XYZ file of N, CA and C in Angstrom:
591
model
N 81.453 79.592 237.726
C 82.422 78.950 238.596
C 81.807 77.672 239.148
N 82.540 76.565 239.071
C 82.045 75.268 239.520
C 82.227 75.118 241.023
N 81.481 74.151 241.579
C 81.636 73.827 242.995
C 82.999 73.181 243.219
N 83.481 73.241 244.440
C 84.765 72.632 244.774
C 84.659 71.119 244.651
N 85.606 70.509 243.947
C 85.625 69.060 243.772
C 86.863 68.493 244.451
N 86.711 67.321 245.086
C 87.830 66.659 245.768
C 88.803 66.131 244.711
N 90.101 66.479 244.830
C 91.079 66.001 243.842
C 92.124 65.088 244.447
N 92.295 65.128 245.768
C 93.311 64.293 246.399
C 92.798 63.828 247.758
N 92.459 62.545 247.843
C 91.898 62.002 249.089
C 92.915 62.031 250.227
N 94.206 61.737 249.908
C 95.236 61.653 250.949
C 95.414 62.995 251.662
N 95.476 64.083 250.898
C 95.691 65.412 251.482
C 94.378 66.159 251.699
N 93.249 65.581 251.322
C 91.928 66.220 251.350
C 91.940 67.579 250.642
N 92.538 67.618 249.467
C 92.578 68.849 248.681
C 91.324 68.951 247.822
N 90.764 70.167 247.771
C 89.614 70.435 246.913
C 90.029 71.418 245.838
N 89.326 71.373 244.709
C 89.668 72.220 243.578
C 88.444 72.984 243.093
N 88.633 74.250 242.748
C 87.581 75.067 242.147
C 88.124 75.714 240.889
N 87.398 75.582 239.795
C 87.791 76.223 238.537
C 87.189 77.620 238.507
N 88.044 78.626 238.470
C 87.566 80.018 238.484
C 87.144 80.461 237.093
N 87.916 80.069 236.078
C 87.566 80.485 234.718
C 88.185 79.606 233.662
N 87.502 79.503 232.530
C 88.007 78.818 231.339
C 88.119 79.881 230.250
N 89.266 79.950 229.606
C 89.508 80.974 228.585
C 89.788 80.296 227.250
N 89.160 80.800 226.170
C 89.381 80.226 224.846
C 90.126 81.217 223.964
N 91.166 80.757 223.327
C 91.903 81.599 222.379
C 91.929 80.885 221.035
N 92.045 81.635 219.968
C 92.034 81.054 218.621
C 93.261 81.505 217.843
N 93.894 80.553 217.165
C 94.991 80.852 216.247
C 94.459 80.647 214.834
N 94.591 81.627 213.977
C 94.108 81.497 212.596
C 95.212 80.864 211.761
N 94.903 79.711 211.200
C 95.847 78.995 210.333
C 95.207 78.848 208.953
N 95.957 78.233 208.011
C 95.494 78.126 206.624
C 94.132 77.428 206.524
N 93.930 76.405 207.334
C 92.683 75.631 207.250
C 91.527 76.222 208.043
N 91.744 77.281 208.789
C 90.674 77.881 209.594
C 91.222 78.354 210.936
N 90.466 78.094 212.012
C 90.904 78.521 213.343
C 91.263 77.298 214.182
N 92.313 77.434 214.962
C 92.706 76.380 215.899
C 92.494 76.927 217.307
N 91.657 76.252 218.076
C 91.317 76.739 219.409
C 92.212 76.125 220.478
N 92.487 76.947 221.493
C 93.254 76.498 222.644
C 92.524 77.000 223.891
N 92.598 76.217 224.974
C 91.869 76.580 226.186
C 92.829 76.771 227.362
N 92.510 77.755 228.189
C 93.273 77.991 229.414
C 92.327 77.858 230.606
N 92.834 77.321 231.711
C 92.000 77.156 232.908
C 92.707 77.759 234.118
N 91.955 78.520 234.916
C 92.453 79.094 236.160
C 91.810 78.334 237.312
N 92.641 77.709 238.154
C 92.154 76.802 239.185
C 92.739 77.175 240.544
N 91.931 77.041 241.600
C 92.391 77.215 242.984
C 92.227 75.875 243.690
N 93.255 75.439 244.427
C 93.099 74.242 245.245
C 93.471 74.563 246.687
N 92.830 73.856 247.617
C 93.104 74.080 249.041
C 92.463 72.999 249.881
N 92.803 72.979 251.171
C 92.251 71.962 252.071
C 91.280 72.559 253.094
N 90.972 73.852 252.978
C 90.092 74.574 253.913
C 90.636 74.564 255.337
N 91.946 74.330 255.483
C 92.575 74.325 256.811
C 93.840 75.173 256.822
N 93.958 76.115 255.879
C 95.120 76.993 255.882
C 96.131 76.717 254.787
N 95.823 75.813 253.852
C 96.721 75.540 252.733
C 95.980 75.856 251.443
N 96.601 76.666 250.571
C 95.936 77.066 249.328
C 96.981 77.346 248.246
N 96.590 77.162 246.975
C 97.475 77.448 245.845
C 96.648 77.705 244.599
N 97.217 78.466 243.655
C 96.518 78.731 242.391
C 97.372 78.246 241.232
N 96.706 77.876 240.135
C 97.433 77.407 238.962
C 96.711 77.782 237.682
N 97.492 77.939 236.602
C 96.934 78.254 235.283
C 97.538 77.270 234.298
N 96.690 76.615 233.508
C 97.178 75.647 232.530
C 96.518 75.840 231.184
N 97.269 75.581 230.107
C 96.733 75.716 228.749
C 96.867 74.388 228.013
N 95.854 74.043 227.213
C 95.875 72.804 226.436
C 94.853 72.909 225.305
N 94.918 71.989 224.327
C 93.924 72.012 223.228
C 92.500 71.680 223.686
N 92.357 70.983 224.826
C 91.025 70.646 225.345
C 90.847 71.154 226.761
N 89.573 71.326 227.176
C 89.280 71.872 228.510
C 89.725 70.926 229.635
N 89.398 69.615 229.587
C 89.819 68.741 230.701
C 91.335 68.705 230.902
N 92.082 68.687 229.794
C 93.550 68.676 229.892
C 94.059 69.987 230.492
N 93.424 71.104 230.141
C 93.828 72.406 230.681
C 93.587 72.464 232.188
N 92.438 71.935 232.636
C 92.121 71.924 234.071
C 93.120 71.042 234.815
N 93.449 69.895 234.235
C 94.403 68.979 234.871
C 95.782 69.628 235.012
N 96.220 70.311 233.958
C 97.518 71.023 234.013
C 97.492 72.110 235.079
N 96.378 72.841 235.148
C 96.247 73.923 236.131
C 96.297 73.363 237.555
N 95.665 72.202 237.777
C 95.687 71.587 239.105
C 97.099 71.145 239.487
N 97.850 70.628 238.512
C 99.247 70.240 238.777
C 100.073 71.459 239.168
N 99.878 72.547 238.440
C 100.589 73.798 238.721
C 100.215 74.333 240.102
N 98.910 74.256 240.444
C 98.440 74.748 241.741
C 99.037 73.931 242.886
N 99.194 72.622 242.681
C 99.806 71.770 243.722
C 101.236 72.217 244.008
N 101.955 72.619 242.950
C 103.339 73.090 243.138
C 103.372 74.411 243.897
N 102.296 75.217 243.759
C 102.250 76.550 244.371
C 101.630 76.551 245.772
N 101.281 75.385 246.306
C 100.619 75.329 247.618
C 101.445 76.011 248.705
N 100.772 76.780 249.551
C 101.452 77.455 250.655
C 100.547 77.547 251.873
N 101.149 77.663 253.046
C 100.391 77.774 254.298
C 99.972 79.225 254.529
N 98.808 79.385 255.154
C 98.248 80.702 255.441
C 97.921 80.758 256.934
N 98.211 81.897 257.566
C 97.923 82.078 258.999
C 96.493 82.557 259.181
N 95.679 81.776 259.908
C 94.295 82.154 260.191
C 94.060 82.161 261.696
N 92.936 82.768 262.103
C 92.600 82.829 263.527
C 91.102 82.618 263.695
N 90.694 81.478 264.192
C 89.283 81.140 264.412
C 88.423 81.352 263.166
N 88.913 80.938 262.014
C 88.129 81.030 260.783
C 88.104 82.393 260.140
N 88.889 83.330 260.657
C 88.969 84.650 260.031
C 90.439 85.068 259.957
N 90.690 86.294 259.521
C 92.064 86.787 259.397
C 92.520 87.365 260.735
N 93.805 87.253 261.065
C 94.287 87.832 262.327
C 94.264 89.362 262.340
N 94.334 89.985 261.161
C 94.329 91.453 261.076
C 93.965 91.867 259.655
N 93.685 93.162 259.453
C 93.388 93.686 258.116
C 94.647 93.650 257.261
N 94.457 93.487 255.950
C 95.620 93.436 255.067
C 95.258 94.019 253.702
N 96.201 94.754 253.125
C 96.070 95.268 251.759
C 97.115 94.579 250.906
N 96.734 94.173 249.689
C 97.688 93.522 248.794
C 97.462 94.005 247.367
N 98.508 93.917 246.580
C 98.424 94.381 245.196
C 99.198 93.441 244.296
N 98.644 93.185 243.109
C 99.374 92.482 242.058
C 98.968 93.122 240.750
N 99.927 93.706 240.052
C 99.607 94.440 238.830
C 98.716 95.621 239.170
N 97.584 95.742 238.451
C 96.653 96.845 238.697
C 95.541 96.448 239.664
N 95.598 95.219 240.212
C 94.575 94.750 241.167
C 94.999 95.069 242.591
N 94.099 95.684 243.332
C 94.336 95.935 244.754
C 93.209 95.284 245.536
N 93.547 94.563 246.603
C 92.551 93.884 247.428
C 92.737 94.302 248.878
N 91.624 94.625 249.547
C 91.643 94.891 250.987
C 90.808 93.813 251.654
N 91.401 93.148 252.644
C 90.698 92.092 253.375
C 90.659 92.457 254.857
N 89.472 92.389 255.440
C 89.259 92.809 256.826
C 88.650 91.644 257.602
N 89.159 91.328 258.809
C 88.549 90.253 259.601
C 87.130 90.612 260.002
N 86.290 89.598 260.165
C 84.893 89.833 260.528
C 84.509 88.947 261.709
N 83.432 89.339 262.389
C 82.939 88.581 263.548
C 82.380 87.237 263.093
N 82.397 86.231 263.967
C 81.847 84.917 263.602
C 80.396 85.020 263.159
N 80.049 84.315 262.088
C 78.693 84.334 261.553
C 78.502 85.303 260.403
N 79.504 86.141 260.129
C 79.394 87.126 259.046
C 79.416 86.457 257.679
N 80.282 85.448 257.514
C 80.457 84.804 256.215
C 81.533 85.516 255.411
N 81.813 85.004 254.223
C 82.808 85.620 253.338
C 82.076 86.582 252.415
N 82.295 87.870 252.619
C 81.685 88.903 251.782
C 82.717 89.260 250.718
N 82.565 88.665 249.527
C 83.557 88.858 248.470
C 82.963 88.477 247.132
N 83.613 88.910 246.069
C 83.233 88.500 244.722
C 83.655 87.053 244.485
N 83.276 86.508 243.343
C 83.497 85.088 243.055
C 84.965 84.685 243.096
N 85.849 85.488 242.518
C 87.263 85.126 242.435
C 87.918 85.136 243.807
N 87.751 86.220 244.547
C 88.353 86.345 245.880
C 87.734 85.322 246.828
N 86.424 85.109 246.719
C 85.724 84.139 247.567
C 86.297 82.732 247.392
N 86.559 82.334 246.152
C 87.088 80.987 245.888
C 88.414 80.771 246.610
N 89.306 81.760 246.534
C 90.621 81.644 247.181
C 90.460 81.604 248.700
N 89.640 82.510 249.252
C 89.472 82.587 250.706
C 88.817 81.324 251.268
N 87.766 80.841 250.608
C 87.065 79.666 251.127
C 87.951 78.418 251.109
N 88.727 78.228 250.031
C 89.598 77.054 249.973
C 90.800 77.196 250.905
N 91.094 78.435 251.332
C 92.149 78.630 252.338
C 91.630 78.306 253.741
N 90.303 78.338 253.910
C 89.725 78.026 255.218
C 89.140 79.226 255.930
N 89.008 80.354 255.240
C 88.432 81.559 255.845
C 86.912 81.437 255.823
N 86.269 81.613 256.985
C 84.812 81.517 257.078
C 84.149 82.887 257.250
N 84.872 83.852 257.821
C 84.312 85.187 258.078
C 85.316 86.249 257.640
N 84.933 87.071 256.662
C 85.868 88.075 256.144
C 85.120 89.091 255.288
N 85.558 90.344 255.331
C 85.035 91.391 254.449
C 86.134 91.746 253.452
N 85.767 91.961 252.191
C 86.785 92.292 251.188
C 86.302 93.426 250.287
N 87.262 94.108 249.690
C 86.961 95.128 248.688
C 88.080 95.117 247.660
N 87.713 95.117 246.379
C 88.691 95.125 245.288
C 88.703 96.513 244.660
N 89.892 97.040 244.449
C 90.068 98.332 243.777
C 90.855 98.114 242.489
N 90.563 98.913 241.476
C 91.327 98.822 240.226
C 90.829 97.695 239.346
N 91.747 97.003 238.707
C 91.415 95.950 237.755
C 90.767 94.755 238.451
N 89.856 94.086 237.759
C 89.211 92.884 238.295
C 89.567 91.658 237.450
N 90.723 91.696 236.804
C 91.211 90.554 236.037
C 91.353 89.355 236.979
N 90.634 88.236 236.732
C 90.634 87.122 237.694
C 92.019 86.559 238.015
N 92.893 86.488 237.026
C 94.219 85.912 237.274
C 95.023 86.776 238.246
N 95.049 88.074 237.984
C 95.790 88.988 238.856
C 95.114 89.132 240.222
N 93.784 89.035 240.231
C 93.033 89.135 241.476
C 93.349 87.955 242.395
N 93.451 86.758 241.815
C 93.842 85.565 242.591
C 95.225 85.761 243.197
N 96.154 86.273 242.385
C 97.531 86.458 242.856
C 97.606 87.518 243.940
N 96.798 88.592 243.802
C 96.778 89.645 244.822
C 96.203 89.106 246.133
N 95.131 88.307 246.045
C 94.510 87.721 247.248
C 95.491 86.798 247.949
N 96.179 85.971 247.167
C 97.154 85.037 247.731
C 98.313 85.802 248.383
N 98.749 86.892 247.738
C 99.824 87.715 248.311
C 99.390 88.304 249.655
N 98.127 88.744 249.738
C 97.596 89.281 250.989
C 97.541 88.223 252.078
N 97.123 87.008 251.726
C 97.041 85.922 252.712
C 98.427 85.548 253.236
N 99.439 85.635 252.365
C 100.798 85.298 252.801
C 101.419 86.389 253.681
N 100.831 87.598 253.704
C 101.321 88.686 254.563
C 100.831 88.545 256.007
N 99.842 87.688 256.246
C 99.221 87.588 257.573
C 100.186 87.037 258.614
N 100.128 87.621 259.832
C 100.960 87.187 260.955
C 100.086 87.091 262.201
N 100.396 86.174 263.094
C 99.657 86.086 264.355
C 100.175 87.151 265.315
N 99.416 87.388 266.371
C 99.823 88.360 267.397
C 101.140 87.931 268.038
N 101.289 86.619 268.271
C 102.500 86.088 268.904
C 103.739 86.331 268.034
N 103.591 86.138 266.709
C 104.712 86.374 265.788
C 105.142 87.838 265.820
N 104.165 88.742 265.820
C 104.472 90.183 265.837
C 105.123 90.568 267.166
N 104.619 90.010 268.283
C 105.210 90.306 269.595
C 106.658 89.841 269.663
N 106.943 88.652 269.115
C 108.325 88.158 269.169
C 109.250 88.966 268.258
N 108.738 89.435 267.127
C 109.555 90.253 266.215
C 109.872 91.615 266.822
N 108.867 92.226 267.467
C 109.058 93.571 268.038
C 109.636 93.537 269.446
N 109.452 92.418 270.137
C 109.932 92.329 271.518
C 109.064 93.084 272.495
N 107.756 93.198 272.189
C 106.818 93.894 273.069
C 105.571 93.042 273.264
N 104.757 93.403 274.276
C 103.488 92.733 274.503
C 102.369 93.616 273.960
N 101.462 93.046 273.162
C 100.419 93.844 272.522
C 99.094 93.851 273.280
N 98.880 92.923 274.190
C 97.593 92.853 274.887
C 96.539 92.244 273.981
N 95.262 92.403 274.383
C 94.189 91.826 273.576
C 93.872 92.701 272.376
N 93.727 92.087 271.199
C 93.435 92.833 269.983
C 91.936 93.049 269.845
N 91.553 93.945 268.955
C 90.149 94.230 268.692
C 89.433 92.975 268.220
N 90.097 92.205 267.369
C 89.503 90.979 266.836
C 89.229 89.970 267.952
N 90.180 89.825 268.872
C 89.986 88.901 269.999
C 88.801 89.340 270.864
N 88.663 90.650 271.076
C 87.538 91.171 271.860
C 86.207 90.870 271.151
N 86.191 91.066 269.818
C 84.977 90.810 269.041
C 84.571 89.337 269.112
N 85.555 88.452 268.962
C 85.281 87.014 268.997
C 84.763 86.611 270.374
N 85.381 87.141 271.440
C 84.959 86.840 272.811
C 83.514 87.316 273.031
N 83.170 88.517 272.540
C 81.820 89.060 272.692
C 80.797 88.180 271.986
N 81.136 87.744 270.753
C 80.225 86.892 269.989
C 80.032 85.543 270.680
N 81.107 84.991 271.260
C 81.006 83.707 271.967
C 80.091 83.840 273.190
N 80.247 84.962 273.938
C 79.392 85.196 275.112
C 77.935 85.304 274.691
N 77.695 86.078 273.621
C 76.320 86.281 273.152
C 75.689 84.962 272.715
N 76.447 84.132 272.010
C 75.888 82.859 271.535
C 75.639 81.904 272.700
N 76.525 81.915 273.719
C 76.310 81.033 274.872
C 75.100 81.482 275.686
N 74.909 82.812 275.834
C 73.747 83.325 276.546
C 72.460 83.010 275.789
N 72.520 83.116 274.457
C 71.344 82.814 273.635
C 70.971 81.340 273.750
N 71.986 80.471 273.803
C 71.692 79.037 273.930
C 71.116 78.719 275.312
N 71.594 79.432 276.358
C 71.042 79.233 277.700
C 69.581 79.649 277.739
N 69.278 80.827 277.177
C 67.915 81.340 277.151
C 67.039 80.409 276.326
N 67.547 79.949 275.200
C 66.802 79.018 274.344
C 66.532 77.718 275.059
N 67.488 77.214 275.836
C 67.314 75.979 276.604
C 66.272 76.148 277.700
N 66.238 77.331 278.369
C 65.276 77.589 279.438
C 63.858 77.607 278.893
N 63.637 78.269 277.734
C 62.288 78.373 277.177
C 61.792 77.009 276.714
N 62.670 76.157 276.230
C 62.250 74.811 275.812
C 61.815 74.001 277.014
N 62.520 74.164 278.143
C 62.146 73.462 279.366
C 60.779 73.889 279.874
N 60.468 75.183 279.789
C 59.181 75.727 280.238
C 58.065 75.170 279.356
N 58.296 75.136 278.039
C 57.281 74.644 277.116
C 56.973 73.177 277.394
N 57.993 72.369 277.681
C 57.780 70.940 277.915
C 56.996 70.727 279.226
N 57.214 71.591 280.238
C 56.472 71.478 281.493
C 54.999 71.779 281.291
N 54.719 72.804 280.431
C 53.344 73.216 280.200
C 52.557 72.130 279.470
N 53.188 71.384 278.582
C 52.481 70.366 277.792
C 52.409 69.042 278.504
């Protein structure tokens, strides 16, 4: 899997090629090869899309896939770089479970799921894949899960009730307190060292 490359300066869209697939057609003169490319594009701010393109050459296939992915772009609901709640999604025989994580955890995922999550803007998340690991279906299952996400405010307005503070909000608040206390302690020790020298 290649690093994310900038494809559109105006929208700040980045692209990652998840896989290149080669197929062969046997004709009278021998074999004729065709290439397929699976691509994810996103702005790392909540917009992501996937595309698949086929062509006789690899660069043309990637370009077609990027065009297709641009058409499929959609917004995703995130909360402080993680998911607002746990979500299960399925596409075909692929099942994906995505769980929000505390700040600093990182994206714990395989290459395919990681590419989609990172280009969507997720910085902290735990994932587990069940069943098939076909990259194309896995991308679609991950995207389906991201589109299921709702904020606490959206759920409260739909149900007409108040939910209070969620577990995720408590975790984020605890991590923020811990990091601020650590920076205070770190600042105090630096001041003491400078006085001694």
